[in-house]
Amino acid sequence: GLSISTYASKSMATRKREMRRGNIVPLMIKEEQRKLDRDILPVMGEIPVTKVDYNLVDNFIDQLITEKELSASSLKKYVILIRQVLKEAERDGVITGVPALPTVKSEEHPRPWFTPDQYRLLLAACRELRDNPPKAGIGAEFDFEELYDFIDFMIHTFLRPSEWKYLQHKHIRVMDTNGVKQLVISVPNAKTRKASGSIDSTSTEVAADLYVNNILKRNDDPNAYIFFSDIKNREKYTVDKVSRLFRLVCDKANLGTDAYGQKHTTYSLRHSALCFQILK
């Protein structure tokens, strides 16, 4: 019973007492509960409070940036919420103190993206890893060929990181207009929803070629995920593993951060895609 879930419930009970005393508005409690239920507990709920440290929370914040495109002020609220839960465990004497947690700098800079030259370096680094995969540690036993296609595909489809992980072949059709191929992608969990529930986006010709010649050849089962279909837990670990390997490629290309020192994540691909369109 030392899990984050347990202490999250205790912490919310404490918050409700404070609300009854008039120190907190009910809306705030509702928001906190929503953040816990929707984002924190699915990823961290089972972890014992004694195991929570700076790195764990830092990685979690990284995931949120990648997946949810949250603003700095939102991210701060998550850190505060995690601190509240740990405070509760400290009051119970389960931990001796709340560990140092990451601080979130306020956003003064545009989202990190790759310039066309940096993008070429990124692809070169990924080819290098594909041809000489790491023998041990992170990235051993991993198909960098597929990661290469993933990076290329993301740049040519403008998909968000949260959108690719549920994409199956049945969500994609190849449209041929006078010999020019394009993909029509029905994103099952699009962030920008139309009334119909899913949104169709079309891709560039490059993405269509890549899809037909590489991605479909790996696995063309309509129900298979178009990327990394061997990863079963799509909610958490796809992104986790792919994010980590993507960072490995960034580090290899000496592109771990942008000019402002902001970390590159798979979200940088979407941002680059949008910037490339403007540059063209």
Coordinates of C-alpha atoms in Angstrom, one line a residue:
G1 CA 0.0 0.0 0.0
L2 CA 2.9 2.3 -0.5
S3 CA 2.1 3.1 -4.1
I4 CA 1.6 6.5 -5.6
S5 CA -2.1 5.5 -6.1
T6 CA -2.6 5.0 -2.4
Y7 CA -1.0 8.3 -1.5
A8 CA -2.8 10.1 -4.3
S9 CA -6.1 9.1 -2.7
K10 CA -4.9 10.2 0.7
S11 CA -3.6 13.5 -0.8
M12 CA -7.0 14.2 -2.5
A13 CA -8.8 13.4 0.8
T14 CA -6.6 16.0 2.5
R15 CA -7.3 18.5 -0.3
K16 CA -11.0 17.9 0.1
R17 CA -10.8 18.7 3.8
E18 CA -9.0 22.0 2.9
M19 CA -11.8 22.7 0.4
R20 CA -14.4 22.2 3.1
R21 CA -12.5 24.8 5.2
G22 CA -12.8 27.1 2.3
N23 CA -9.0 27.2 1.4
I24 CA -9.4 25.7 -2.1
V25 CA -12.1 26.1 -4.7
P26 CA -13.9 22.9 -5.8
L27 CA -12.9 23.4 -9.4
M28 CA -9.2 23.1 -8.5
I29 CA -9.8 19.8 -6.8
K30 CA -11.7 18.6 -9.9
E31 CA -8.7 19.6 -12.1
E32 CA -6.2 17.9 -9.8
Q33 CA -8.2 14.7 -9.8
R34 CA -8.5 14.8 -13.6
K35 CA -4.7 15.2 -14.0
L36 CA -4.1 12.3 -11.6
D37 CA -6.7 10.0 -13.2
R38 CA -5.9 10.8 -16.8
D39 CA -2.1 11.2 -16.9
I40 CA -0.2 10.5 -13.6
L41 CA -1.8 7.3 -12.3
P42 CA -1.9 5.3 -15.6
V43 CA 1.9 5.8 -15.9
M44 CA 3.1 6.1 -12.3
G45 CA 0.3 4.7 -10.1
E46 CA 1.9 1.4 -9.3
I47 CA 5.3 2.8 -8.4
P48 CA 6.1 2.9 -4.7
V49 CA 6.5 6.4 -3.3
T50 CA 9.9 5.4 -2.0
K51 CA 11.1 4.9 -5.6
V52 CA 10.1 8.4 -6.9
D53 CA 13.1 10.5 -7.6
Y54 CA 14.2 13.4 -9.9
N55 CA 14.8 11.3 -12.9
L56 CA 11.5 9.4 -12.8
V57 CA 9.6 12.7 -12.7
D58 CA 11.8 14.3 -15.3
N59 CA 11.1 11.5 -17.7
F60 CA 7.4 11.7 -17.0
I61 CA 7.4 15.5 -17.7
D62 CA 9.3 14.7 -20.9
Q63 CA 6.6 12.3 -22.0
L64 CA 3.9 14.9 -21.3
I65 CA 5.7 17.4 -23.5
T66 CA 6.0 14.9 -26.3
E67 CA 2.5 13.4 -26.0
K68 CA 0.3 16.3 -25.0
E69 CA 2.2 19.4 -26.1
L70 CA 1.5 21.0 -22.7
S71 CA 2.5 24.6 -21.9
A72 CA 5.0 25.3 -19.1
S73 CA 2.3 26.5 -16.8
S74 CA 0.5 23.2 -17.2
L75 CA 3.6 21.2 -16.6
K76 CA 4.3 23.1 -13.4
K77 CA 0.9 21.9 -12.1
Y78 CA 1.9 18.3 -12.6
V79 CA 5.1 18.7 -10.7
I80 CA 3.2 20.4 -7.8
L81 CA 0.6 17.6 -7.8
I82 CA 3.3 14.9 -7.6
R83 CA 5.0 16.9 -4.8
Q84 CA 1.6 17.0 -2.9
V85 CA 1.3 13.2 -3.1
L86 CA 4.9 12.8 -1.8
K87 CA 4.2 15.3 1.0
E88 CA 1.4 13.0 2.1
A89 CA 3.8 10.1 2.2
E90 CA 6.2 12.2 4.2
R91 CA 3.5 13.0 6.8
D92 CA 2.9 9.3 7.1
G93 CA 6.6 8.8 7.8
V94 CA 7.0 6.5 4.8
I95 CA 9.7 8.7 3.2
T96 CA 12.0 11.0 5.2
G97 CA 11.5 14.0 2.8
V98 CA 10.3 15.0 -0.6
P99 CA 13.1 14.5 -3.2
A100 CA 14.3 17.4 -5.4
L101 CA 11.9 17.5 -8.4
P102 CA 12.5 19.1 -11.8
T103 CA 11.7 22.7 -12.2
V104 CA 9.8 23.7 -15.4
K105 CA 11.2 26.8 -17.0
S106 CA 8.5 29.1 -18.4
E107 CA 8.3 29.1 -22.2
E108 CA 10.1 32.0 -23.8
H109 CA 11.2 30.1 -26.9
P110 CA 9.5 28.4 -29.8
R111 CA 9.1 24.7 -29.6
P112 CA 12.3 22.8 -30.5
W113 CA 12.6 21.9 -34.2
F114 CA 15.3 20.7 -36.6
T115 CA 16.5 22.9 -39.4
P116 CA 16.8 21.1 -42.8
D117 CA 20.5 20.7 -42.2
Q118 CA 20.0 19.3 -38.7
Y119 CA 17.4 17.0 -40.1
R120 CA 19.9 15.5 -42.6
L121 CA 22.3 15.0 -39.7
L122 CA 19.6 13.2 -37.8
L123 CA 18.8 10.8 -40.6
A124 CA 22.5 10.2 -41.1
A125 CA 22.9 9.3 -37.4
C126 CA 19.9 6.9 -37.7
R127 CA 21.5 5.2 -40.8
E128 CA 24.7 4.9 -38.9
L129 CA 22.9 3.1 -36.0
R130 CA 21.0 1.0 -38.5
D131 CA 24.3 -0.2 -40.1
N132 CA 26.2 -0.5 -36.8
P133 CA 23.6 -1.2 -34.1
P134 CA 24.7 -1.0 -30.4
K135 CA 25.9 -4.4 -29.2
A136 CA 24.5 -4.0 -25.7
G137 CA 22.4 -1.6 -23.6
I138 CA 19.7 0.7 -25.0
G139 CA 19.0 0.1 -28.7
A140 CA 20.5 -3.4 -28.9
E141 CA 18.0 -5.7 -30.6
F142 CA 16.2 -2.8 -32.1
D143 CA 15.4 -2.2 -35.7
F144 CA 16.8 1.3 -36.6
E145 CA 15.6 0.7 -40.1
E146 CA 12.1 1.0 -38.8
L147 CA 13.0 4.1 -36.7
Y148 CA 14.4 5.7 -39.8
D149 CA 11.1 5.1 -41.7
F150 CA 9.3 6.4 -38.7
I151 CA 11.3 9.7 -38.6
D152 CA 10.8 10.2 -42.3
F153 CA 7.1 9.3 -42.2
M154 CA 6.5 11.7 -39.3
I155 CA 8.1 14.6 -41.2
H156 CA 6.0 14.0 -44.2
T157 CA 2.6 13.5 -42.5
F158 CA 2.6 16.1 -39.7
L159 CA 1.3 13.5 -37.3
R160 CA 1.5 14.2 -33.6
P161 CA 3.4 11.7 -31.4
S162 CA 0.2 10.9 -29.6
E163 CA -1.5 10.0 -33.0
W164 CA 0.9 7.5 -34.5
K165 CA 0.8 4.9 -31.8
Y166 CA -2.8 3.8 -32.5
L167 CA -2.5 4.0 -36.3
Q168 CA -3.2 0.7 -38.0
H169 CA -3.0 -0.2 -41.7
K170 CA -6.8 -0.1 -41.9
H171 CA -6.6 3.7 -41.1
I172 CA -4.6 4.4 -44.2
R173 CA -5.5 4.3 -47.8
V174 CA -3.3 5.2 -50.8
M175 CA -4.9 7.6 -53.2
D176 CA -3.6 7.9 -56.7
T177 CA -4.4 11.0 -58.6
N178 CA -3.0 10.9 -62.2
G179 CA 0.0 8.9 -61.0
V180 CA 0.7 11.1 -58.0
K181 CA 0.3 9.0 -54.8
Q182 CA -0.9 10.4 -51.5
L183 CA -2.0 8.8 -48.3
V184 CA -5.3 9.5 -46.7
I185 CA -4.9 8.9 -43.0
S186 CA -7.9 8.6 -40.6
V187 CA -6.3 9.3 -37.3
P188 CA -8.3 7.2 -34.7
N189 CA -7.5 9.5 -31.8
A190 CA -6.8 12.9 -33.4
K191 CA -6.4 15.9 -31.2
T192 CA -8.3 18.1 -33.5
R193 CA -11.6 16.3 -33.9
K194 CA -14.3 16.8 -36.5
A195 CA -17.9 16.1 -35.6
S196 CA -17.6 12.7 -37.3
G197 CA -15.1 11.6 -34.6
S198 CA -12.0 10.9 -36.7
I199 CA -10.0 13.3 -38.9
D200 CA -8.6 12.5 -42.3
S201 CA -5.3 14.1 -43.2
T202 CA -3.4 13.7 -46.5
S203 CA 0.3 13.3 -46.7
T204 CA 3.0 14.2 -49.1
E205 CA 4.1 11.9 -52.0
V206 CA 7.3 11.0 -50.1
A207 CA 5.2 9.5 -47.3
A208 CA 3.1 7.5 -49.8
D209 CA 6.2 6.0 -51.4
L210 CA 7.7 5.2 -48.0
Y211 CA 4.4 3.6 -46.9
V212 CA 4.0 1.4 -50.0
N213 CA 7.6 0.4 -50.4
N214 CA 8.8 0.0 -46.8
I215 CA 6.2 0.1 -44.2
L216 CA 3.6 -2.1 -45.8
K217 CA 6.2 -4.7 -46.7
R218 CA 7.1 -5.1 -43.0
N219 CA 3.5 -6.1 -42.2
D220 CA 0.4 -5.6 -44.2
D221 CA -2.2 -7.0 -41.8
P222 CA -5.0 -4.4 -41.7
N223 CA -5.1 -4.6 -37.9
A224 CA -1.4 -4.4 -37.4
Y225 CA 0.0 -1.1 -36.1
I226 CA 1.9 0.6 -38.8
F227 CA 4.9 1.2 -36.5
F228 CA 6.6 -1.0 -34.0
S229 CA 3.7 -3.4 -34.0
D230 CA 5.6 -5.8 -31.7
I231 CA 5.1 -3.4 -28.8
K232 CA 1.8 -4.5 -27.2
N233 CA 1.2 -1.8 -24.5
R234 CA 0.5 1.1 -26.8
E235 CA -0.5 3.5 -24.1
K236 CA 2.8 3.8 -22.3
Y237 CA 5.6 1.9 -23.6
T238 CA 5.5 2.6 -27.3
V239 CA 6.2 6.1 -26.7
D240 CA 8.5 5.4 -23.9
K241 CA 10.7 3.1 -25.9
V242 CA 10.5 5.0 -29.2
S243 CA 11.2 8.3 -27.3
R244 CA 14.3 6.8 -25.7
L245 CA 15.6 5.5 -29.0
F246 CA 14.8 8.7 -30.7
R247 CA 16.9 10.5 -28.1
L248 CA 19.7 8.1 -28.7
V249 CA 19.7 9.1 -32.4
C250 CA 19.5 12.8 -31.5
D251 CA 22.5 12.4 -29.1
K252 CA 24.4 10.6 -31.8
A253 CA 23.8 13.5 -34.1
N254 CA 24.8 15.9 -31.4
L255 CA 21.3 17.3 -31.5
G256 CA 20.2 16.5 -28.0
T257 CA 18.9 20.0 -27.5
D258 CA 18.1 23.0 -29.7
A259 CA 19.9 26.4 -29.6
Y260 CA 17.9 27.4 -26.5
G261 CA 18.9 24.2 -24.6
Q262 CA 15.4 22.7 -24.9
K263 CA 15.4 18.9 -25.2
H264 CA 14.4 17.4 -28.6
T265 CA 11.6 14.9 -28.4
T266 CA 9.7 13.1 -31.1
Y267 CA 7.4 16.2 -31.0
S268 CA 10.2 18.1 -32.6
L269 CA 9.5 16.1 -35.8
R270 CA 6.0 17.6 -36.1
H271 CA 7.3 21.0 -35.4
S272 CA 10.0 20.6 -38.0
A273 CA 7.5 19.4 -40.6
L274 CA 5.4 22.5 -40.1
C275 CA 8.5 24.8 -40.2
F276 CA 9.7 23.1 -43.4
Q277 CA 6.4 23.8 -45.1
I278 CA 6.9 27.5 -44.2
L279 CA 10.5 27.5 -45.5
K280 CA 9.4 26.0 -48.8

